[in-house]
Tab-separated table of C-alpha atoms in Angstrom:
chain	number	residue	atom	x	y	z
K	33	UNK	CA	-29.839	25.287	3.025
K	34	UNK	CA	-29.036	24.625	6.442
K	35	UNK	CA	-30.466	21.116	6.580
K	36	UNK	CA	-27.515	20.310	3.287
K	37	UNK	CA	-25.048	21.827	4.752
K	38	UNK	CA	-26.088	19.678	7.885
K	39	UNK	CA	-26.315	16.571	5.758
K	40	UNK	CA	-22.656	17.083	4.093
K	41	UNK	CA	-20.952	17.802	7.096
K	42	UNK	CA	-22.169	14.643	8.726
K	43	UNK	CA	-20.814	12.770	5.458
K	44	UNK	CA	-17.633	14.345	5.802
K	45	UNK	CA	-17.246	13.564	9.172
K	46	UNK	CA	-19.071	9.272	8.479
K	47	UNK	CA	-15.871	9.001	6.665
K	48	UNK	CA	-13.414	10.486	8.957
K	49	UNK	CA	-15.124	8.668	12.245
K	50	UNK	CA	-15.198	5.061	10.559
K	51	UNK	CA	-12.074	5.047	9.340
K	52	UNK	CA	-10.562	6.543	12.420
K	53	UNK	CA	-12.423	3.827	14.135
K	54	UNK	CA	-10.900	0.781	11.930
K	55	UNK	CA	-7.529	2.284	12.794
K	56	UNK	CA	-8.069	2.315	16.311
K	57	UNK	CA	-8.991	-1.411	16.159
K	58	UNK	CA	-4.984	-1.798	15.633
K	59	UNK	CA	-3.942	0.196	19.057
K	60	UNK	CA	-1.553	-2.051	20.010
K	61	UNK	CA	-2.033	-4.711	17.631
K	62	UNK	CA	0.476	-3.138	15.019
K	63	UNK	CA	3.227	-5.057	13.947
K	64	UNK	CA	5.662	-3.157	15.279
K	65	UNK	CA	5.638	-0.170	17.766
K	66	UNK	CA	6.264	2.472	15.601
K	67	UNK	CA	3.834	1.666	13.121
K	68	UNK	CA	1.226	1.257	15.549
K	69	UNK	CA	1.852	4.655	17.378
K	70	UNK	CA	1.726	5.777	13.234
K	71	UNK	CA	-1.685	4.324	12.760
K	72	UNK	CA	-3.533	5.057	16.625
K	73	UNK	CA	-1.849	8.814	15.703
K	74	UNK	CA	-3.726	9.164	12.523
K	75	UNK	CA	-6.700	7.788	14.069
K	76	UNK	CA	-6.461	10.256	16.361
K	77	UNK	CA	-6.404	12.876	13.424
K	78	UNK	CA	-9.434	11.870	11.974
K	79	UNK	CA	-11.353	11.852	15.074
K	80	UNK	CA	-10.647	15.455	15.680
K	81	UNK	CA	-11.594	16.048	12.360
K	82	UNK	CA	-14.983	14.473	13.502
K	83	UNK	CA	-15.127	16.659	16.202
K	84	UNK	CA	-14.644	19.613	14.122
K	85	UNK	CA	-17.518	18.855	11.249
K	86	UNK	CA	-19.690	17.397	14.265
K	87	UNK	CA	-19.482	20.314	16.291
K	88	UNK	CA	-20.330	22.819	13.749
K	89	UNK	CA	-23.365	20.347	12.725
K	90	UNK	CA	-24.854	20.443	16.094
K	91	UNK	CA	-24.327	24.643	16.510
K	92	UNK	CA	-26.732	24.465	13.258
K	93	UNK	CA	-29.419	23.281	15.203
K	94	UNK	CA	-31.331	21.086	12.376
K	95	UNK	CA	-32.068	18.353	14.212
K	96	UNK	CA	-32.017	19.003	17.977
K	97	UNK	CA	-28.328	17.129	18.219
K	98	UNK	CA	-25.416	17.295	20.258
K	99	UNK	CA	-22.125	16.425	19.381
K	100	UNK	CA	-22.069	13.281	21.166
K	101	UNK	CA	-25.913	12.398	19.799
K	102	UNK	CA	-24.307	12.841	15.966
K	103	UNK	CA	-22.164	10.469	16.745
K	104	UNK	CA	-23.307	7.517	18.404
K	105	UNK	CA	-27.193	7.491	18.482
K	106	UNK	CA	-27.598	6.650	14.859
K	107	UNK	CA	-29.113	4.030	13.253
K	108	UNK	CA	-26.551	2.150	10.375
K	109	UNK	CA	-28.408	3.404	7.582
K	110	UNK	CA	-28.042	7.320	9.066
K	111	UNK	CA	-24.448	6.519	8.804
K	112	UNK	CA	-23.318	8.006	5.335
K	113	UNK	CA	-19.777	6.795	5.225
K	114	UNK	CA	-18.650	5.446	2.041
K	115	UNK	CA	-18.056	1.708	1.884
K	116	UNK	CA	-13.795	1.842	1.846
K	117	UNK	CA	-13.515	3.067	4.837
K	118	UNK	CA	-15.816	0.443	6.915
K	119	UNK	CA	-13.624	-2.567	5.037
K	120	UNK	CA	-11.582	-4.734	8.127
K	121	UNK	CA	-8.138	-4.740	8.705
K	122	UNK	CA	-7.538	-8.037	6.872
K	123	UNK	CA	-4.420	-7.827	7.074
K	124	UNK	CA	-1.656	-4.577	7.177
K	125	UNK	CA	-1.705	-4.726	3.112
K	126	UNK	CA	-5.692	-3.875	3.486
K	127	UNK	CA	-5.123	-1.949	6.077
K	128	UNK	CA	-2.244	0.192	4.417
K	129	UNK	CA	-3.762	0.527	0.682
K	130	UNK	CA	-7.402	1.192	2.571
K	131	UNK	CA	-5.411	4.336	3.422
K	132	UNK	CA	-3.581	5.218	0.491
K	133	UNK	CA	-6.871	5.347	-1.524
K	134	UNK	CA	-8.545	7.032	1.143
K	135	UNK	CA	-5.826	9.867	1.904
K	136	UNK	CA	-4.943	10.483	-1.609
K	137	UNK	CA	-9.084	11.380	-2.229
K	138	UNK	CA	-8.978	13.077	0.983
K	139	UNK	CA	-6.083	15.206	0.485
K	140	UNK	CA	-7.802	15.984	-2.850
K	141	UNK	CA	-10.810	17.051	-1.042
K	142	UNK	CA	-9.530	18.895	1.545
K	143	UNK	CA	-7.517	21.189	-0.864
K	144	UNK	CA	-10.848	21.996	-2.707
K	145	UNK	CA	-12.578	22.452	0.154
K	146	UNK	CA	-10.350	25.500	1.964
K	147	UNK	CA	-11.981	27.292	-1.055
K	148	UNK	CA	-15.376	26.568	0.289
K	149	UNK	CA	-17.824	29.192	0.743
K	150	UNK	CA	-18.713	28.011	3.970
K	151	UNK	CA	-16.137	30.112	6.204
K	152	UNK	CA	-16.168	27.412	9.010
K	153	UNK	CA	-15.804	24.273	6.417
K	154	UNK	CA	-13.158	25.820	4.897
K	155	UNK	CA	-11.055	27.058	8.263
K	156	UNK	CA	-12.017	23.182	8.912
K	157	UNK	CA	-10.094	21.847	5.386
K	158	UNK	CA	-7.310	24.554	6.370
K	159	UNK	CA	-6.275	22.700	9.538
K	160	UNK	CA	-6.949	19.079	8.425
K	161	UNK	CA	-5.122	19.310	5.333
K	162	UNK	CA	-1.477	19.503	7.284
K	163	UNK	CA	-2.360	16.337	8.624
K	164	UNK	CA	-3.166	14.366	5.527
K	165	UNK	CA	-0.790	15.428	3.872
K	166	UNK	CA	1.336	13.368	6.358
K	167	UNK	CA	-1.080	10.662	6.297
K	168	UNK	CA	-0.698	10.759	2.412
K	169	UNK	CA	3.155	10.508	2.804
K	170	UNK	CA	2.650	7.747	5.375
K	171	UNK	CA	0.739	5.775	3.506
K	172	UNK	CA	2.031	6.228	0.181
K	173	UNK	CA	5.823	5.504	1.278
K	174	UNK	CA	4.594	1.939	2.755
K	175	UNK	CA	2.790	1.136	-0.660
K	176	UNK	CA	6.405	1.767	-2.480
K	177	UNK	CA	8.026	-0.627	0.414
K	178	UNK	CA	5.114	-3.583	0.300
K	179	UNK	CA	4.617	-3.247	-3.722
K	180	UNK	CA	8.214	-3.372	-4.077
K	181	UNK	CA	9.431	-5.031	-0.872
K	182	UNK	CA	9.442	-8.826	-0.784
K	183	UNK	CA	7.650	-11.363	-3.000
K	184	UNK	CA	5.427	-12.057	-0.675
K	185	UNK	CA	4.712	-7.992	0.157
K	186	UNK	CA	4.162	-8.003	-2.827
K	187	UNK	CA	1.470	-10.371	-3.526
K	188	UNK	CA	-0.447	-9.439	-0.356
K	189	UNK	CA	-0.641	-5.811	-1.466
K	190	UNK	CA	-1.504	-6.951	-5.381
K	191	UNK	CA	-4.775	-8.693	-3.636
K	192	UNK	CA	-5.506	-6.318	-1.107
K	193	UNK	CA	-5.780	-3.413	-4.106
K	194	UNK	CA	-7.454	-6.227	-6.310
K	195	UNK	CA	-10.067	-6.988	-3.780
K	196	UNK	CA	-10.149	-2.785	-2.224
K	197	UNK	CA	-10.683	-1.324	-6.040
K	198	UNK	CA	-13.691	-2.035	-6.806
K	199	UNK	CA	-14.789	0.270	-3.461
K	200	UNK	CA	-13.041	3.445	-4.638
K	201	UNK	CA	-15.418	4.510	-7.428
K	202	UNK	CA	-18.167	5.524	-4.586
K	203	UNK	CA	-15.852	8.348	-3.231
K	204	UNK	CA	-16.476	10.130	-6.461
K	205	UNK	CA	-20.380	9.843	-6.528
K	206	UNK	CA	-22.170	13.283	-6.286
K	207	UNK	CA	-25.309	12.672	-4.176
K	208	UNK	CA	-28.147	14.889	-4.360
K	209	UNK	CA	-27.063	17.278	-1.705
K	210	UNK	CA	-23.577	17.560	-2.651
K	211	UNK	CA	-24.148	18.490	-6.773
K	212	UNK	CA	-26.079	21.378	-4.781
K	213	UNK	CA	-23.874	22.617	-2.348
K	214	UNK	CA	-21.001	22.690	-4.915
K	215	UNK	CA	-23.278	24.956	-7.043
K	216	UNK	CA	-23.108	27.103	-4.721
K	217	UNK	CA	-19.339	26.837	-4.190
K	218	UNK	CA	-19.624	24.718	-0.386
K	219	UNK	CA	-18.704	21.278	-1.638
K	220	UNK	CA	-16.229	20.149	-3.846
K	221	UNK	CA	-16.622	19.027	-7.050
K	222	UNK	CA	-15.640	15.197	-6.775
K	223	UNK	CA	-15.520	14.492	-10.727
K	224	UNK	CA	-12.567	16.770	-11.031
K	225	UNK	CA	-11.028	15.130	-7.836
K	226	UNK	CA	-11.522	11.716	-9.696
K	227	UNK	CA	-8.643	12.737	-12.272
K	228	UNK	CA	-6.423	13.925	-9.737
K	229	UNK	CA	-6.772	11.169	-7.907
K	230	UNK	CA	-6.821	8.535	-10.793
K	231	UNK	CA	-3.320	10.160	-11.732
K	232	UNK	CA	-1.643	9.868	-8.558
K	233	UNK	CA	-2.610	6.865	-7.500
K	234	UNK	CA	-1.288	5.334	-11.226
K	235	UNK	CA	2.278	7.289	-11.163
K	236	UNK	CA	2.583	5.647	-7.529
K	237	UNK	CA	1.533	1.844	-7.931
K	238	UNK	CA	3.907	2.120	-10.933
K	239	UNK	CA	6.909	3.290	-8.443
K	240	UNK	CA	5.373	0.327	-6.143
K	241	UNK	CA	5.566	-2.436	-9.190
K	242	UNK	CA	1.210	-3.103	-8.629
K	243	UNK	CA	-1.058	-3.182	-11.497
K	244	UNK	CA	-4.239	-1.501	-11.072
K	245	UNK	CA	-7.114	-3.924	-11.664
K	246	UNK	CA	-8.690	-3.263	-15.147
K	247	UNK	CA	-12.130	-4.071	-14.013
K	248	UNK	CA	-15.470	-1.813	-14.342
K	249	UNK	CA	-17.336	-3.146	-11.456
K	250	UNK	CA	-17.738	-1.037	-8.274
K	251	UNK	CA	-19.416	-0.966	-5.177
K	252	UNK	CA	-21.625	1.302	-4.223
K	253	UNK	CA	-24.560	2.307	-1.413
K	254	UNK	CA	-22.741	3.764	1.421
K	255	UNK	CA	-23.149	7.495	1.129
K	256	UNK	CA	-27.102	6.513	0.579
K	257	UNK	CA	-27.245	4.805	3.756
K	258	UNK	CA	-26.749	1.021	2.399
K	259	UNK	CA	-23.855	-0.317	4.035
K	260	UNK	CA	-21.862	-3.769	3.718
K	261	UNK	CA	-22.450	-6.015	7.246
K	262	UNK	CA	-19.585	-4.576	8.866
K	263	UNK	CA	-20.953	-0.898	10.074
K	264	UNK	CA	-23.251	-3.242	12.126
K	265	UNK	CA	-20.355	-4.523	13.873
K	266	UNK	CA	-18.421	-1.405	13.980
K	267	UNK	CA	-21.310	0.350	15.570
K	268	UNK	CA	-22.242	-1.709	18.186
K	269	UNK	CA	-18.487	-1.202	19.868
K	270	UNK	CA	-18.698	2.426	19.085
K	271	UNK	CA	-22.045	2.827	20.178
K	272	UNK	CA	-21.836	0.616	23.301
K	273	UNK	CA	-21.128	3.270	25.969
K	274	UNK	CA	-23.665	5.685	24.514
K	275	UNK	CA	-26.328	2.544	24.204
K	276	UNK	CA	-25.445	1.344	27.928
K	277	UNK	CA	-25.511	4.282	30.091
K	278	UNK	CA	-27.020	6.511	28.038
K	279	UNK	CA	-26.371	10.250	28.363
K	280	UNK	CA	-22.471	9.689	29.771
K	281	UNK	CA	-20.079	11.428	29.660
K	282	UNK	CA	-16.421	11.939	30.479
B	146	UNK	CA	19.806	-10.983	6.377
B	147	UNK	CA	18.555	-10.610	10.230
B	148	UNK	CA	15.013	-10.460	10.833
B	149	UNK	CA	14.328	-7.437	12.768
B	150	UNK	CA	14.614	-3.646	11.404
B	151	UNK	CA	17.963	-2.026	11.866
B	152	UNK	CA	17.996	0.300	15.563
B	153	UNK	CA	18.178	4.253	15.086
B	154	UNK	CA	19.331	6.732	17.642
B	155	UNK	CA	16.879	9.518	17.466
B	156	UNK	CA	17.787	13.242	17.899
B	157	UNK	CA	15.599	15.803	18.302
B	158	UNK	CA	15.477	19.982	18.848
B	159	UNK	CA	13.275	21.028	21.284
B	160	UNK	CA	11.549	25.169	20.353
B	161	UNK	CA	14.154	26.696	22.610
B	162	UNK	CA	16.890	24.346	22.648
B	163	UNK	CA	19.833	25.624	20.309
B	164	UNK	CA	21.314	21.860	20.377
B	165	UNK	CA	19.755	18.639	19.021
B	166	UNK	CA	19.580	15.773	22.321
B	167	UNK	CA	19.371	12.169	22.314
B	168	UNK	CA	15.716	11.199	22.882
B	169	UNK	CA	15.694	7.216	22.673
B	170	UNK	CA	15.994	4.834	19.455
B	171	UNK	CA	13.504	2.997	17.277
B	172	UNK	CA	13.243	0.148	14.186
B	173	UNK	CA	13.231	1.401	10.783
B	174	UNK	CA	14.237	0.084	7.460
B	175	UNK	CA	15.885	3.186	6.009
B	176	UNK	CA	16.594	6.936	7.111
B	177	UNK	CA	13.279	7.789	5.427
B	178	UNK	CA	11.542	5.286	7.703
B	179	UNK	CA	13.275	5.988	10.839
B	180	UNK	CA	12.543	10.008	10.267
B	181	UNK	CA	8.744	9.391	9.795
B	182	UNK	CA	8.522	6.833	12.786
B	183	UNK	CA	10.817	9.344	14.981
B	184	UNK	CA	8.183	12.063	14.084
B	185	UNK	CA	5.669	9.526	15.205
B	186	UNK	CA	7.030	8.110	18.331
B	187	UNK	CA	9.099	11.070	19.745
B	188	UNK	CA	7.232	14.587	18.469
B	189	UNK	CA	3.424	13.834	19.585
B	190	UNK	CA	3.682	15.835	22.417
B	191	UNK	CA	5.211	18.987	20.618
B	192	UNK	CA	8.478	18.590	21.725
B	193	UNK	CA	10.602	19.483	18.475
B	194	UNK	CA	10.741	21.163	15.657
B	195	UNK	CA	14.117	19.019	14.418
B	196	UNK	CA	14.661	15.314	13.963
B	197	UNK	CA	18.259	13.620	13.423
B	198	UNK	CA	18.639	9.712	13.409
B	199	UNK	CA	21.534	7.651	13.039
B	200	UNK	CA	22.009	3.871	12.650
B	201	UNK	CA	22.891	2.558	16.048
B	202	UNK	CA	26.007	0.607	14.816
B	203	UNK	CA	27.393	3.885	13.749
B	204	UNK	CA	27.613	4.948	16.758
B	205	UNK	CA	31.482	4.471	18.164
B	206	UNK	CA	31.010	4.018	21.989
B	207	UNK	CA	33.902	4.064	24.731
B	208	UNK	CA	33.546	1.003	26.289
B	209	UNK	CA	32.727	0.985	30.046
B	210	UNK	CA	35.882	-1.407	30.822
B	211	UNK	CA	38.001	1.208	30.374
B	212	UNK	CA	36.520	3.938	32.582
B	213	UNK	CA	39.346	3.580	35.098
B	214	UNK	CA	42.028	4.821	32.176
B	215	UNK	CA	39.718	7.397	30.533
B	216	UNK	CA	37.860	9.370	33.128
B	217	UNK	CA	39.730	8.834	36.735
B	218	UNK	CA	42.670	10.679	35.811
B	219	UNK	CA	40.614	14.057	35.621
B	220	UNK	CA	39.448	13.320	39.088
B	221	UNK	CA	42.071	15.814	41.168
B	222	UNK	CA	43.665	18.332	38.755
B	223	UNK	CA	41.133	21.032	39.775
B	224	UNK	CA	43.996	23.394	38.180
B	225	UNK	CA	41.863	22.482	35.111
B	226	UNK	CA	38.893	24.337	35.396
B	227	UNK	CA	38.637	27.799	34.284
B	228	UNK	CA	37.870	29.172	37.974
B	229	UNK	CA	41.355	30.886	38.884
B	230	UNK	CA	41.262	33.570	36.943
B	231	UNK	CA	39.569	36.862	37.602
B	232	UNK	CA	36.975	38.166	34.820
B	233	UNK	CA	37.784	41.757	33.452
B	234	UNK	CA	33.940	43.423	34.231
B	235	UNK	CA	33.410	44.320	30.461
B	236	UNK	CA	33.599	40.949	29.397
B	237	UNK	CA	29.854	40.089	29.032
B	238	UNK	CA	27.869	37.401	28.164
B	239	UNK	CA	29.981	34.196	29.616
């Protein structure tokens, strides 16, 4: 049990560290001050988040890990992030509907998960939820101003959710671990997080004038380990400290 | 239509301050905007639990030119200050 439990809260905390990654990419390459002090401060969220779920991995002793070892002396495929959150910052359209479909499934999650049966997961969901729930805001409120801003807002934010779609279906796979832990009342149930989800995010592209792409196709391999060619990149600037001088610290 | 976002004066209420002070100003496109981004920029550090912006150009400012005429003349009537009178002792609290 404590080997799944070690598994889930490394995927929680893939997803949290990638994305958190991506948005520090922008630290001080926003296009404007604020919103780059918005985006390094929810970046900053997530990675305490990380710390949380990583911390709590390590004190369960599976594997022999620290912290710091979770984090950055993994191999690509250990990483079990889904594939949304490793997309680039094309542009601030990607970036910003990257994070509206993220937050909304995270804010989802989060809620179901300060029910968990795991005391320390859920004290975890407890703290992290008041922060996406400004995240959610954020990033919802600048989907309403690019869908409905300017014609060419617009358009950018019609093809970043066009081409950004297709990658959302993989946050509501069940893997093997997960359809067990939520059995037993640790992990959340993702199917009915789907229809939450699915609802919100309609009732606000409406509000931001974008049509959601009809099309079945979806990506998929991330939370197995299968990743699209950016982790590669990601990881070897995350990883590059750890890799260099190994053992480092602060 | 100009091509930068509209300034905002930014407000905020510290834990123990009664009183909102200025803290600085930021772009934003709209008071919902310039909230959010005031929460971003000017509360990281904990410093309020109270935001208030206002669009710069309502802000009606004395203009410096005329300092001589506004403020100089309060220079010597000292008679102005409350300090010549004697406080009863159960007056409290002042």
């Amino acid at each position: 049990m404590e080997q799944k439990i070690y598994d889930y809260l490394l995927q929680l905390g893939d997803n949290s560290m990638i994305l958190g990654h991506r948005l520090s990419e922008l630290c001080a390459h926003g296009p404007s001050l604020e919103t780059d002090i918005a985006l390094t401060n929810i970046s900053l969220d997530l990675f305490g988040q990380v710390r949380h779920y990583f911390q709590y991995a390590a004190k369960l002793g599976v594997a022999g890990k620290t912290e710091d070892d979770i984090a950055f002396l993994r191999y690509a495929h250990e990483y079990k992030n889904c594939l949304l959150v490793e997309q680039p910052n094309t542009d601030f359209a990607y970036v910003i509907v990257r994070q509206f479909f993220y937050d909304l499934y995270h804010l989802h999650l989060l809620q179901d998960l300060t029910e968990s049966q795991d005391k320390q997961i859920s004290a975890v969901a407890h703290k992290s939820l008041k922060e996406v729930k400004y995240h959610s805001r954020f990033s919802s409120q600048w989907m309403k101003r690019l869908g409905d801003g300017t014609a060419v807002s617009h358009e950018k934010t019609q093809a970043a959710v066009d081409y950004l779609q297709p990658y959302t279906a993989e946050l509501f796979e069940m893997t093997p671990v997960e359809a067990e832990l939520q059995e037993a009342g640790i992990a959340a149930d993702l199917m009915a997080i789907k229809d939450r989800w699915q609802h919100d995010v309609m009732e606000l592209l409406k509000e931001a004038t974008i049509t959601y792409p009809t099309n079945e196709f979806s990506h998929s391999g991330g939370k197995k380990g299968v990743h699209t060619e950016h982790l590669g990149y990601i990881l070897s600037d995350l990883q590059y400290m750890q890799r260099a001088y190994p053992e480092m610290s602060w | 239509m100009s091509k930068e976002w509209p300034i905002w004066e930014v407000f905020i209420r510290s834990k123990n301050g009664l009183d909102h002070r200025h803290v600085g100003s930021l772009h934003a496109t709209d008071s919902t905007m310039a909230l959010e981004n005031a929460r971003d920029v000017y509360t990281r550090r904990q410093e309020g639990v109270s935001i208030w912006v206002v669009e710069s150009i309502n802000i009606a400012a004395s203009n410096p030119d005329n300092s001589d005429a506004l403020f100089d003349p309060a220079i010597d009537k000292a008679y102005r200050h409350p300090t010549f009178y004697k406080m009863p002792k159960e007056v409290k609290h002042i």
